[in-house]
Amino acid sequence: MQLLKLNIDKIIIHQVYQRDADGHRVKPMQTHDYTNFAPAAMETFKQRIVEALGESSKAVEMEIVNQDLTSVSHLVNHSIDEDRVTFAVSSYDFAVKLSDSQLSRGIPGGIVVIFTGTVGRSANKFLGIIKAETHSAYEAEKDSQTGEISLKYVEEVLLTPSSKLYKTAAFFEKANSDPQSKDLNDKWLVMVSDSQIGKTDGKAAAKYFYYSFLGFGYPQTSARTTKQFYDETKKFIKALEVDESQKSDYINALTTYLKVDTSSTISTADFASKYFDQDTQDEFAGYMDDAGLPTASFTKDIEYISSSLKFRKVSFSKNIKISAPSDSFKSLISMSTIDGDIGKSGLPEEWTQVIIKDKIVKQE
Amino acid sequence: MTEEEFQQHWDRDKLAYDAWGGVVVATICTELKKAGKSIDVFLKIPPKHRVKGEQSLIDKAFYRPDKSYTDPYNEIEDKVGARFVVLLIEDIKLIDDIIKRSELWTFDACKHFDEDKEREPLLFTYQSVHFILRPKKALNVGGCNITTEIPCEVQIRTLLQHAHAELTHDAIYKAKRAVKPSVHRTVAKSMALIETTDGFFNEVSHQLNHGPVEELGIVSKLDAIYFSSTKIKPNTQKSILTILDEFEDLVNDTLIDSIESYINKTPEIAEIIQEKYSDSALYKQSTVLLLYWMLKRKKRKLLDSWPFDKSILIPLANDIGVSMRDDH
């Protein structure tokens, strides 16, 4: 998400609790006053938001599924324009909704931060929700006499740089949306950042937040975006100035990334940092941004490319082709570029040495 | 002309000479400032003009065994003089150009060490650049009429050439006794050394100040983009060179185009700079444009090799919504 000119005007926090020993819901604690951060603290708060939702973050765009009158989306839609006094009260409804959604006793308590502001030149409104779990840490205390440092135990800290300990969701008002439309998806672009979403086994752990609480679902465009990611990345690799065997390795990596990797979200930055060197990472990020791929993450859906992912093909100029299931291609075929005979130009021709780690079983 | 007549002439003209010397110095200083030079830094000795003392003038006109003038009053052209002392040979060129370009005076380039070297390649002696300047049109300054006949001698030299001149002028040329050949020889040796050292100084300055960043005019072009997008005059500091030096491999002829197209495509950036102008010194410098662009386009490289404290980048990353997390 492009968070240019992020401006935050209201921040209010409430407290939610873990279910008690009998599994009963504990009523959230309401705060009545807004939080006013000093400039340095505000900068850090913005940093957390940018890390969670901004460019090259792990946030994914989702779709509003639940649009009931009692849904969070509906609550956002009518509370965003409220005055400060009314909003302070209605913001508590978010905490209540979250508390209601935390059905399992395993879900920890924490604080809910509700904040509003604007982004971009035309100051489009947004509303964000962070659920931050508290954890314990130490604070360095300096002795004013000796200057020595000792550690003081702090039982509850939150919003530390570790994103594992908070979940963030935001509703961004779309520019020029149709005021007549009844579908809240036409008015709001919604993003969720939750480290558990991307994990194979994390979906269930994340579901209470994005589905039960927020009423979101995975967007239907995922398959299209995934295909675009696959196509553009292949184009980028083909145009790289590296030898063909290196390109083959990159394409194998892309296939693995989309087909084998268990993460349910993908992103340009994630793929690049796993497989490319520093300069190529920057170049790739720019290329994909220009190609219109999301700069944050998105959910993976390989429906449109599953057949392409099954087989890897390599073609040579004189109608020679090697094709293999992508897993076998990666493990059993190795290719390297070698100098061949001296060609017409007086320089060695480029040949390819192929090793297939198997015997021939059939010839036609 | 008798000594008495000479004296009368001089009494009449002295103020006009003084005024003309003042005009010459002020004009050259103004032009130097226009060329972006700070007078205190560029000129190694505070510039001022000096009118010759009456006694030394008469002495020069009538009592010099080595010189005889037919018309001493007009032939002595250094009745008023000004001297500009700079650090480097290449700095002399700047003042030389200013003098030759000015519409205020006519100039007579009467001495240049480069020409002396051509003419007398085996000689190592006093080096300087001398001009005689006369007003192109008569001027009236502070009630004083300066005619087109009035000359002012301007000397331009390096600090080392100046040191040589200071030593030799009084000690050798005005020596009361005959100077031994061995002293002349030593002075000539020191001039040879000075010429060599001036050459080395120029070389050092050249190597320090000429690289792709200077040749491509990166800093001034960034300043221009900053000004045209924000309408604020930037105050870019030297730290930008440390940054550009660190990311040397990005400095090429496409860098500026790429930054410019990003800034033009993202009009929010100019607005952010205008709003946050007084927040920190960074927003007042065109360096900020380079950093926004790198955060957007060369983030990996920026975060890996940033030569200063990374916390400086956090507000900038927040401004354009780019996550600085490294945990992918």
XYZ file of C-alpha atoms in Angstrom:
692
model
C 0.000 0.000 0.000
C 1.263 3.475 -0.874
C 1.310 5.290 2.433
C 2.574 8.623 1.146
C 1.987 11.560 3.470
C 0.651 9.436 6.255
C -1.013 11.632 8.830
C -2.540 10.382 12.060
C -5.107 12.491 13.887
C -6.718 10.225 16.507
C -5.321 7.361 18.563
C -7.283 5.632 21.292
C -6.559 2.363 23.055
C -8.684 -0.173 24.884
C -7.721 -3.347 26.621
C -8.904 -6.864 25.760
C -8.378 -9.975 27.867
C -7.850 -13.651 27.471
C -10.896 -15.782 28.292
C -10.987 -16.818 31.929
C -10.341 -20.328 33.241
C -13.937 -21.363 32.531
C -13.767 -20.037 28.982
C -15.946 -17.032 29.727
C -15.421 -13.751 27.986
C -13.883 -10.995 30.106
C -15.297 -7.539 29.410
C -12.738 -5.269 27.682
C -11.498 -2.241 29.580
C -12.561 1.031 28.030
C -10.318 4.089 27.826
C -12.037 7.436 27.477
C -9.190 9.718 26.476
C -7.179 9.871 23.320
C -3.475 9.065 23.371
C -1.287 12.041 22.559
C 2.175 11.071 21.430
C 5.163 13.395 21.549
C 6.775 13.824 18.087
C 9.408 11.095 18.594
C 6.841 8.606 19.886
C 4.525 9.485 16.991
C 7.336 8.846 14.501
C 7.851 5.381 16.003
C 4.123 4.703 15.877
C 4.088 5.703 12.205
C 7.064 3.452 11.654
C 5.132 0.491 13.080
C 2.228 1.257 10.765
C 4.499 1.594 7.737
C 6.296 -1.629 8.632
C 2.978 -3.381 8.970
C 1.121 -1.969 5.974
C 3.546 -0.012 3.781
C 5.672 -0.854 0.822
C 7.487 -4.215 1.037
C 5.554 -5.083 4.189
C 3.828 -8.408 4.649
C 0.370 -6.892 4.557
C -2.109 -8.426 2.136
C -5.112 -6.870 0.537
C -8.335 -8.635 1.460
C -12.009 -8.397 0.671
C -14.856 -7.433 2.946
C -17.111 -10.456 3.198
C -19.250 -9.617 6.201
C -21.133 -6.372 5.605
C -23.874 -6.799 8.248
C -25.034 -3.864 10.288
C -23.070 -5.314 13.196
C -19.899 -5.951 11.213
C -16.623 -4.135 11.809
C -16.725 -2.757 8.261
C -20.111 -1.227 8.907
C -18.797 0.208 12.164
C -15.848 1.764 10.315
C -18.113 3.120 7.637
C -20.294 5.075 10.010
C -17.794 6.001 12.730
C -15.091 7.443 10.484
C -16.861 10.795 10.177
C -17.869 11.101 13.825
C -16.604 13.964 15.956
C -13.871 13.287 18.491
C -16.197 12.836 21.445
C -18.525 10.374 19.730
C -15.668 8.484 18.104
C -13.949 7.953 21.465
C -17.070 6.098 22.557
C -17.707 4.108 19.399
C -14.064 3.038 19.186
C -14.801 0.849 22.192
C -17.156 -1.190 20.007
C -14.104 -2.456 18.112
C -12.647 -3.803 21.354
C -15.951 -5.473 22.182
C -16.143 -7.057 18.720
C -12.581 -8.329 19.003
C -13.198 -9.717 22.437
C -16.300 -11.515 21.095
C -14.247 -13.006 18.270
C -11.576 -14.406 20.542
C -13.402 -17.651 21.162
C -10.446 -19.807 22.056
C -8.793 -19.569 25.442
C -5.439 -19.850 23.693
C -5.764 -16.365 22.240
C -3.896 -13.921 24.457
C -5.163 -10.535 25.606
C -3.527 -7.255 24.870
C -4.458 -3.808 23.757
C -6.490 -2.647 20.798
C -5.312 0.566 19.201
C -7.864 2.349 17.056
C -6.442 5.191 14.999
C -7.610 7.379 12.161
C -5.919 9.755 9.783
C -5.324 10.506 6.142
C -2.956 9.434 3.393
C -1.894 10.969 0.107
C -2.308 14.388 -1.454
C -6.079 14.343 -1.448
C -6.007 13.272 2.205
C -8.056 10.106 1.832
C -9.335 8.926 5.163
C -8.326 5.699 6.803
C -9.016 3.821 9.998
C -6.542 1.369 11.459
C -6.805 -1.264 14.129
C -3.863 -2.856 15.874
C -4.165 -5.709 18.273
C -0.915 -5.783 20.220
C -0.067 -8.565 22.608
C 1.919 -7.616 25.644
C 5.101 -9.372 26.522
C 7.824 -8.936 29.079
C 11.169 -7.255 28.548
C 13.883 -5.315 30.317
C 14.554 -1.655 30.510
C 18.105 -0.373 30.801
C 18.440 1.850 33.851
C 21.418 4.112 34.171
C 22.760 4.872 37.617
C 23.016 8.652 37.765
C 26.086 8.436 40.018
C 28.214 5.796 38.374
C 26.751 5.787 34.869
C 26.552 1.981 35.050
C 23.606 0.204 33.572
C 21.322 -2.288 35.254
C 18.304 -4.097 33.895
C 14.855 -3.464 35.236
C 12.204 -6.069 34.539
C 9.164 -4.732 32.727
C 6.204 -7.059 32.784
C 4.171 -5.578 29.981
C 5.611 -3.919 26.911
C 4.020 -3.697 23.508
C 4.463 -2.441 19.952
C 8.132 -3.415 19.898
C 9.705 -3.874 16.464
C 8.874 -7.566 16.474
C 5.839 -7.768 14.224
C 5.035 -11.255 15.500
C 3.341 -9.654 18.448
C 0.794 -7.520 16.751
C -1.813 -7.759 14.072
C -2.815 -4.738 12.036
C -5.785 -4.042 9.832
C -6.659 -0.879 7.991
C -9.546 0.503 5.974
C -8.431 2.991 3.320
C -11.132 5.106 1.739
C -10.924 4.755 -2.035
C -10.695 7.917 -4.097
C -13.688 8.623 -6.367
C -15.799 5.776 -5.079
C -19.424 5.525 -6.126
C -21.522 6.904 -3.245
C -24.534 4.894 -4.475
C -22.819 1.546 -4.189
C -24.059 -0.707 -1.420
C -20.920 -2.850 -1.519
C -18.452 -1.614 1.078
C -15.632 -3.040 -1.055
C -16.300 -0.222 -3.502
C -15.655 2.342 -0.826
C -12.919 0.720 1.244
C -9.657 -0.942 0.408
C -8.778 -3.237 3.277
C -5.390 -4.605 4.249
C -4.348 -7.004 6.964
C -0.881 -7.542 8.326
C -0.533 -10.599 10.494
C 2.614 -12.695 10.663
C 0.456 -15.783 11.111
C -1.424 -15.334 7.847
C 1.513 -16.325 5.674
C 2.347 -19.473 7.575
C 1.087 -22.831 6.374
C -0.391 -23.740 9.715
C -1.027 -20.157 10.704
C -4.267 -19.609 8.863
C -6.357 -20.983 11.695
C -4.476 -18.890 14.248
C -5.023 -15.809 12.121
C -8.612 -16.542 11.186
C -10.202 -15.175 14.348
C -8.693 -11.790 13.490
C -9.228 -11.421 9.768
C -12.395 -13.475 9.467
C -14.284 -13.636 12.771
C -13.393 -10.141 13.918
C -12.929 -8.152 10.701
C -15.211 -10.172 8.451
C -12.635 -10.345 5.652
C -11.877 -13.047 3.117
C -9.170 -13.680 0.592
C -9.648 -11.591 -2.528
C -10.824 -13.269 -5.700
C -8.065 -11.553 -7.663
C -5.285 -13.576 -5.993
C -5.016 -16.086 -8.827
C -4.682 -13.297 -11.371
C -2.077 -11.448 -9.316
C -0.138 -14.675 -8.763
C -0.100 -15.351 -12.503
C 1.052 -11.793 -13.169
C 3.805 -12.233 -10.588
C 4.897 -15.461 -12.301
C 4.853 -13.971 -15.813
C 6.621 -10.739 -14.902
C 9.267 -12.476 -12.832
C 10.009 -14.834 -15.731
C 10.298 -11.841 -18.078
C 12.648 -10.137 -15.646
C 14.846 -13.229 -15.310
C 15.021 -13.717 -19.077
C 16.231 -10.147 -19.546
C 18.930 -10.405 -16.869
C 22.500 -10.175 -18.037
C 23.638 -13.490 -16.609
C 24.448 -16.738 -18.383
C 21.705 -19.155 -19.351
C 22.447 -21.730 -16.672
C 22.060 -19.031 -14.014
C 18.721 -18.044 -15.554
C 17.674 -21.662 -15.423
C 18.482 -21.721 -11.712
C 16.381 -18.600 -11.166
C 13.424 -20.080 -13.018
C 13.735 -23.244 -10.963
C 13.723 -21.046 -7.876
C 10.581 -19.244 -9.056
C 8.834 -22.561 -9.624
C 9.839 -23.760 -6.175
C 8.764 -20.490 -4.600
C 5.292 -20.703 -6.075
C 4.753 -24.425 -6.057
C 6.627 -25.929 -3.141
C 7.042 -23.129 -0.630
C 4.352 -23.515 1.983
C 3.770 -19.844 2.669
C 0.314 -18.719 1.663
C 1.434 -15.197 0.809
C 4.038 -14.032 -1.652
C 5.814 -10.782 -2.268
C 8.368 -9.270 -4.570
C 10.665 -8.370 -1.670
C 10.413 -11.831 -0.160
C 11.274 -13.638 -3.397
C 14.080 -11.201 -4.202
C 15.733 -11.464 -0.806
C 15.723 -15.249 -1.013
C 17.275 -15.578 -4.458
C 18.798 -12.365 -5.831
C 21.906 -10.386 -4.950
C 21.621 -6.850 -3.583
C 21.645 -4.932 -6.873
C 19.276 -7.341 -8.580
C 16.920 -7.087 -5.593
C 16.598 -3.337 -6.059
C 16.235 -3.686 -9.799
C 13.583 -6.374 -9.390
C 11.615 -4.277 -6.891
C 11.561 -1.370 -9.360
C 10.616 -3.610 -12.279
C 7.711 -5.256 -10.450
C 6.457 -1.932 -9.127
C 6.446 -0.540 -12.673
C 4.660 -3.685 -13.873
C 1.868 -2.897 -11.396
C 2.408 -5.703 -8.910
C 1.455 -4.914 -5.296
C 4.405 -3.451 -3.415
C 3.320 -5.219 -0.217
C 2.411 -8.905 -0.108
C -0.539 -10.750 -1.592
C -2.163 -14.100 -1.128
C -0.953 -16.928 -3.285
C -3.328 -18.730 -5.615
C -1.684 -20.827 -8.338
C -4.917 -21.842 -10.049
C -4.046 -20.156 -13.378
C -0.438 -21.268 -13.477
C -0.527 -24.764 -12.034
C 0.044 -26.370 -15.446
C 2.998 -24.063 -16.182
C 4.453 -24.940 -12.827
C 4.161 -28.673 -13.427
C 6.592 -28.768 -16.322
C 9.857 -26.979 -16.917
C 10.926 -26.592 -20.526
C 14.179 -25.438 -22.035
C 14.479 -24.877 -25.787
C 17.588 -24.577 -27.936
C 17.848 -22.849 -31.293
C 17.768 -25.930 -33.515
C 14.503 -27.354 -32.274
C 16.078 -29.266 -29.419
C 13.932 -29.234 -26.307
C 14.283 -30.613 -22.825
C 11.162 -30.884 -20.769
C 10.637 -32.415 -17.382
C 8.341 -32.215 -14.376
C 9.657 -29.235 -12.456
C 10.671 -31.225 -9.383
C 12.721 -33.677 -11.467
C 14.112 -30.843 -13.546
C 15.480 -29.205 -10.465
C 16.920 -32.303 -8.867
C 18.054 -34.384 -11.853
C 19.091 -31.964 -14.582
C 22.057 -29.657 -14.342
C 23.095 -27.301 -17.099
C 26.151 -25.137 -17.507
C 27.376 -22.812 -20.210
C 30.702 -23.810 -21.764
C 32.961 -22.557 -24.575
C 32.423 -24.540 -27.767
C 34.382 -24.604 -31.039
C 35.638 -21.385 -32.529
C 32.766 -19.911 -34.508
C 32.609 -17.645 -37.556
C 33.236 -14.587 -35.423
C 36.563 -16.017 -34.292
C 35.253 -16.418 -30.766
C 34.180 -19.676 -29.123
C 30.508 -20.476 -29.594
C 28.315 -20.769 -26.528
C 27.441 -24.394 -25.841
C 25.410 -25.941 -23.080
C 26.512 -28.950 -21.142
C 23.579 -30.919 -19.808
C 23.841 -33.646 -17.250
C 20.781 -35.827 -16.684
C 21.215 -37.946 -13.636
C 19.358 -40.926 -15.043
C 19.647 -43.567 -17.704
C 17.750 -43.625 -20.968
C 14.733 -45.904 -20.807
C 13.149 -45.388 -24.174
C 14.201 -44.111 -27.596
C 11.945 -43.276 -30.571
C 58.632 67.319 -15.849
C 60.314 68.674 -12.798
C 60.000 67.162 -9.382
C 57.839 70.098 -8.341
C 55.461 69.714 -11.264
C 55.243 66.011 -10.562
C 54.291 66.779 -6.976
C 51.578 69.247 -8.049
C 50.074 66.760 -10.449
C 50.032 64.107 -7.797
C 48.407 66.361 -5.194
C 45.693 67.089 -7.703
C 45.072 63.460 -8.762
C 45.727 61.460 -5.608
C 42.081 61.218 -4.537
C 40.973 60.083 -7.998
C 43.593 57.306 -7.957
C 42.436 56.254 -4.526
C 38.818 56.165 -5.680
C 39.663 54.152 -8.797
C 41.574 51.580 -6.723
C 38.496 51.209 -4.537
C 36.234 50.663 -7.550
C 38.523 47.995 -9.001
C 38.730 45.981 -5.764
C 35.002 46.240 -5.080
C 34.107 45.200 -8.640
C 36.337 42.125 -8.609
C 35.064 41.076 -5.172
C 31.449 41.404 -6.293
C 32.121 39.211 -9.326
C 33.889 36.600 -7.180
C 30.846 36.419 -4.922
C 28.628 36.006 -7.966
C 30.830 33.069 -8.971
C 29.948 31.471 -5.630
C 33.211 32.252 -3.849
C 33.431 33.445 -0.290
C 35.924 36.330 -0.244
C 37.296 35.358 3.172
C 38.031 31.831 1.995
C 39.000 32.374 -1.620
C 41.359 35.314 -1.086
C 44.183 34.431 1.256
C 44.987 38.053 2.070
C 42.166 40.584 2.592
C 41.846 42.480 -0.711
C 42.501 46.194 -0.631
C 44.010 48.850 -2.820
C 46.986 50.931 -1.838
C 48.076 54.348 -3.093
C 51.828 54.752 -3.331
C 53.429 57.029 -0.759
C 54.593 60.365 -2.112
C 58.223 59.848 -1.214
C 58.516 56.441 -2.755
C 56.801 57.736 -5.871
C 59.247 60.596 -6.318
C 62.075 58.249 -5.499
C 60.902 55.886 -8.217
C 60.428 58.699 -10.750
C 63.704 60.514 -10.295
C 66.173 58.522 -8.222
C 66.291 55.008 -9.623
C 69.630 54.173 -11.199
C 68.131 51.304 -13.252
C 65.145 53.223 -14.632
C 64.905 56.447 -16.514
C 61.536 57.798 -17.577
C 60.879 60.394 -20.244
C 57.410 61.054 -18.855
C 57.578 59.632 -15.353
C 54.122 60.771 -14.267
C 52.342 58.822 -16.955
C 54.829 56.013 -17.301
C 54.585 54.968 -13.669
C 51.404 52.891 -13.791
C 51.374 51.485 -10.271
C 50.590 54.713 -8.474
C 47.617 52.807 -7.133
C 47.674 49.018 -6.913
C 45.622 46.108 -5.673
C 46.696 42.570 -5.002
C 44.709 39.345 -5.032
C 46.354 36.338 -3.404
C 44.763 32.925 -3.929
C 45.688 29.364 -3.041
C 45.905 27.670 -6.398
C 47.166 28.412 -9.898
C 43.687 27.526 -11.226
C 42.127 30.132 -8.928
C 44.136 32.836 -10.712
C 42.261 31.983 -13.886
C 38.960 32.990 -12.312
C 40.140 36.528 -11.488
C 41.906 36.724 -14.835
C 38.577 35.985 -16.549
C 36.694 38.501 -14.419
C 39.144 41.240 -15.393
C 39.054 40.374 -19.082
C 35.262 40.198 -19.179
C 34.486 43.440 -17.368
C 32.950 46.296 -19.317
C 34.091 48.800 -16.728
C 37.704 49.088 -17.810
C 40.213 48.585 -20.565
C 43.007 46.270 -19.605
C 46.636 45.961 -20.469
C 47.896 42.474 -19.609
C 51.451 43.467 -18.885
C 52.786 40.406 -17.123
C 51.831 36.765 -16.966
C 54.107 34.085 -15.559
C 52.992 31.620 -18.232
C 54.285 33.972 -20.925
C 57.450 34.612 -18.935
C 58.031 30.878 -18.818
C 57.685 30.669 -22.608
C 60.073 33.514 -23.148
C 62.664 32.540 -20.565
C 62.302 28.828 -20.020
C 65.547 28.545 -18.111
C 64.796 31.304 -15.633
C 63.224 30.893 -12.213
C 62.245 34.263 -10.899
C 59.362 36.392 -9.583
C 56.035 35.037 -10.811
C 52.790 36.968 -10.882
C 50.004 38.168 -13.178
C 49.780 41.915 -13.675
C 47.103 43.999 -15.334
C 46.861 47.744 -15.759
C 43.213 48.804 -15.701
C 41.879 52.148 -16.864
C 38.213 53.204 -16.836
C 36.549 52.674 -20.199
C 34.504 55.813 -19.574
C 35.256 58.605 -17.155
C 33.598 57.994 -13.789
C 32.535 60.130 -10.927
C 32.870 58.403 -7.586
C 32.025 60.284 -4.416
C 32.545 63.623 -6.133
C 35.896 62.516 -7.523
C 36.397 62.576 -11.246
C 38.224 59.514 -12.557
C 39.407 60.032 -16.109
C 40.159 57.297 -18.610
C 43.846 58.117 -18.172
C 44.064 56.872 -14.614
C 45.691 53.425 -14.270
C 45.475 50.908 -11.488
C 47.847 47.958 -11.326
C 46.304 44.643 -10.303
C 48.535 41.776 -9.220
C 47.229 38.231 -8.940
C 49.310 35.403 -7.540
C 49.277 32.275 -5.471
C 50.113 32.237 -1.800
C 53.464 30.604 -2.545
C 54.300 33.085 -5.307
C 53.372 35.807 -2.883
C 55.751 34.420 -0.248
C 58.562 34.516 -2.791
C 57.728 38.068 -3.780
C 57.613 39.210 -0.172
C 61.078 37.851 0.457
C 62.705 39.107 -2.700
C 61.009 42.466 -3.106
C 62.540 44.104 -0.075
C 65.547 41.910 0.521
C 66.869 41.658 -3.005
C 65.585 44.416 -5.261
C 65.880 47.088 -2.645
C 69.081 45.746 -1.124
C 71.533 48.456 -0.273
C 74.549 46.320 -1.004
C 75.365 44.124 -3.965
C 73.757 40.716 -3.558
C 76.043 37.705 -3.749
C 75.475 35.243 -6.605
C 74.907 32.438 -4.100
C 71.916 34.338 -2.667
C 70.453 34.812 -6.161
C 70.973 31.138 -6.776
C 69.164 30.168 -3.554
C 66.249 32.452 -4.390
C 66.027 30.943 -7.883
C 66.068 27.444 -6.391
C 63.219 28.344 -4.078
C 61.202 29.682 -7.044
C 61.741 26.412 -8.865
C 60.514 24.599 -5.786
C 57.506 26.916 -5.499
C 56.530 26.306 -9.114
C 56.786 22.573 -8.511
C 54.726 22.781 -5.324
C 52.054 24.961 -6.967
C 51.794 22.270 -9.611
C 51.342 19.588 -6.966
C 48.726 21.685 -5.151
C 46.729 21.960 -8.343
C 47.002 18.239 -8.929
C 45.791 17.442 -5.415
C 42.867 19.817 -5.716
C 41.990 18.344 -9.086
C 42.006 14.793 -7.799
C 39.915 15.754 -4.781
C 37.324 17.728 -6.663
C 36.957 15.981 -9.955
C 35.053 12.740 -10.148
C 31.833 11.595 -11.775
C 29.824 13.456 -9.109
C 31.454 16.763 -10.097
C 31.618 16.068 -13.810
C 27.937 15.152 -14.010
C 27.051 18.100 -11.755
C 24.957 15.782 -9.571
C 24.629 18.123 -6.595
C 23.657 21.219 -8.569
C 21.185 19.204 -10.631
C 19.608 17.790 -7.472
C 19.413 21.328 -6.113
C 17.639 22.380 -9.296
C 15.067 19.565 -8.991
C 14.554 20.477 -5.335
C 13.953 24.116 -6.223
C 11.673 23.467 -9.165
C 9.501 21.027 -7.220
C 9.313 22.774 -3.836
C 9.952 26.412 -4.871
C 12.354 26.590 -1.931
C 16.050 27.251 -2.329
C 17.917 24.241 -0.927
C 20.804 24.515 1.478
C 22.706 21.372 0.606
C 25.652 20.489 2.825
C 28.835 18.573 2.135
C 27.512 15.380 3.720
C 25.841 14.629 0.385
C 29.303 13.928 -1.021
C 29.939 11.286 1.636
C 26.663 9.653 0.657
C 27.358 9.844 -3.073
C 30.839 8.512 -2.436
C 29.401 5.500 -0.624
C 27.001 4.789 -3.475
C 29.519 5.639 -6.186
C 28.296 2.893 -8.505
C 24.897 4.598 -8.760
C 26.465 7.807 -10.032
C 26.086 7.785 -13.786
C 24.343 9.840 -16.442
C 20.949 8.237 -15.813
C 20.857 8.899 -12.054
C 19.442 12.419 -12.252
C 16.803 11.496 -14.857
C 15.656 8.624 -12.736
C 15.387 10.769 -9.598
C 13.655 13.559 -11.492
C 11.069 11.276 -13.015
C 10.338 9.740 -9.595
C 9.955 13.168 -7.964
C 7.715 14.394 -10.778
C 5.589 11.267 -10.612
C 5.222 11.640 -6.845
C 4.066 15.218 -6.208
C 3.455 14.345 -2.546
C 7.202 14.518 -1.983
C 7.426 18.242 -2.654
C 4.465 18.780 -0.301
C 6.109 16.696 2.430
C 9.307 18.736 2.136
C 7.383 22.006 2.330
C 5.500 20.811 5.404
C 8.492 19.348 7.216
C 10.997 22.000 6.135
C 11.678 23.154 9.673
C 11.634 19.659 11.220
C 15.264 18.863 10.516
C 18.220 20.025 8.466
C 17.812 17.114 6.069
C 14.581 18.499 4.614
C 16.408 21.720 3.717
C 18.863 19.858 1.496
C 18.397 18.291 -1.907
C 20.039 15.203 -0.377
C 16.535 14.327 0.782
C 15.468 13.696 -2.842
C 18.321 11.250 -3.364
C 17.327 9.434 -0.176
C 13.620 9.229 -1.038
C 14.562 7.835 -4.434
C 16.935 5.302 -2.910
C 14.348 4.216 -0.334
C 11.958 3.645 -3.192
C 14.316 2.217 -5.807
C 17.560 1.133 -4.166
C 16.409 0.238 -0.689
C 18.495 -2.907 -0.314
C 21.676 -1.072 -1.236
C 20.790 1.951 0.882
C 20.125 -0.069 4.022
C 23.209 -2.238 3.549
C 25.714 0.559 2.996
C 24.224 3.685 4.608
C 27.240 5.524 6.089
C 25.391 7.305 8.901
C 23.014 6.370 11.704
C 20.053 4.479 10.261
C 17.585 6.293 12.500
C 18.041 9.315 10.205
C 16.238 7.378 7.491
C 13.218 6.367 9.580
C 11.217 9.610 9.216
C 11.943 9.616 5.471
C 10.818 6.009 5.095
C 7.682 6.887 7.077
C 7.040 9.904 4.834
C 6.778 7.744 1.735
C 5.416 4.659 3.469
C 8.317 2.329 2.802
C 8.976 -0.359 5.384
C 12.585 -0.567 6.529
C 12.204 -4.017 8.023
C 14.896 -6.457 7.088
C 13.197 -9.699 7.958
C 12.065 -11.044 4.617
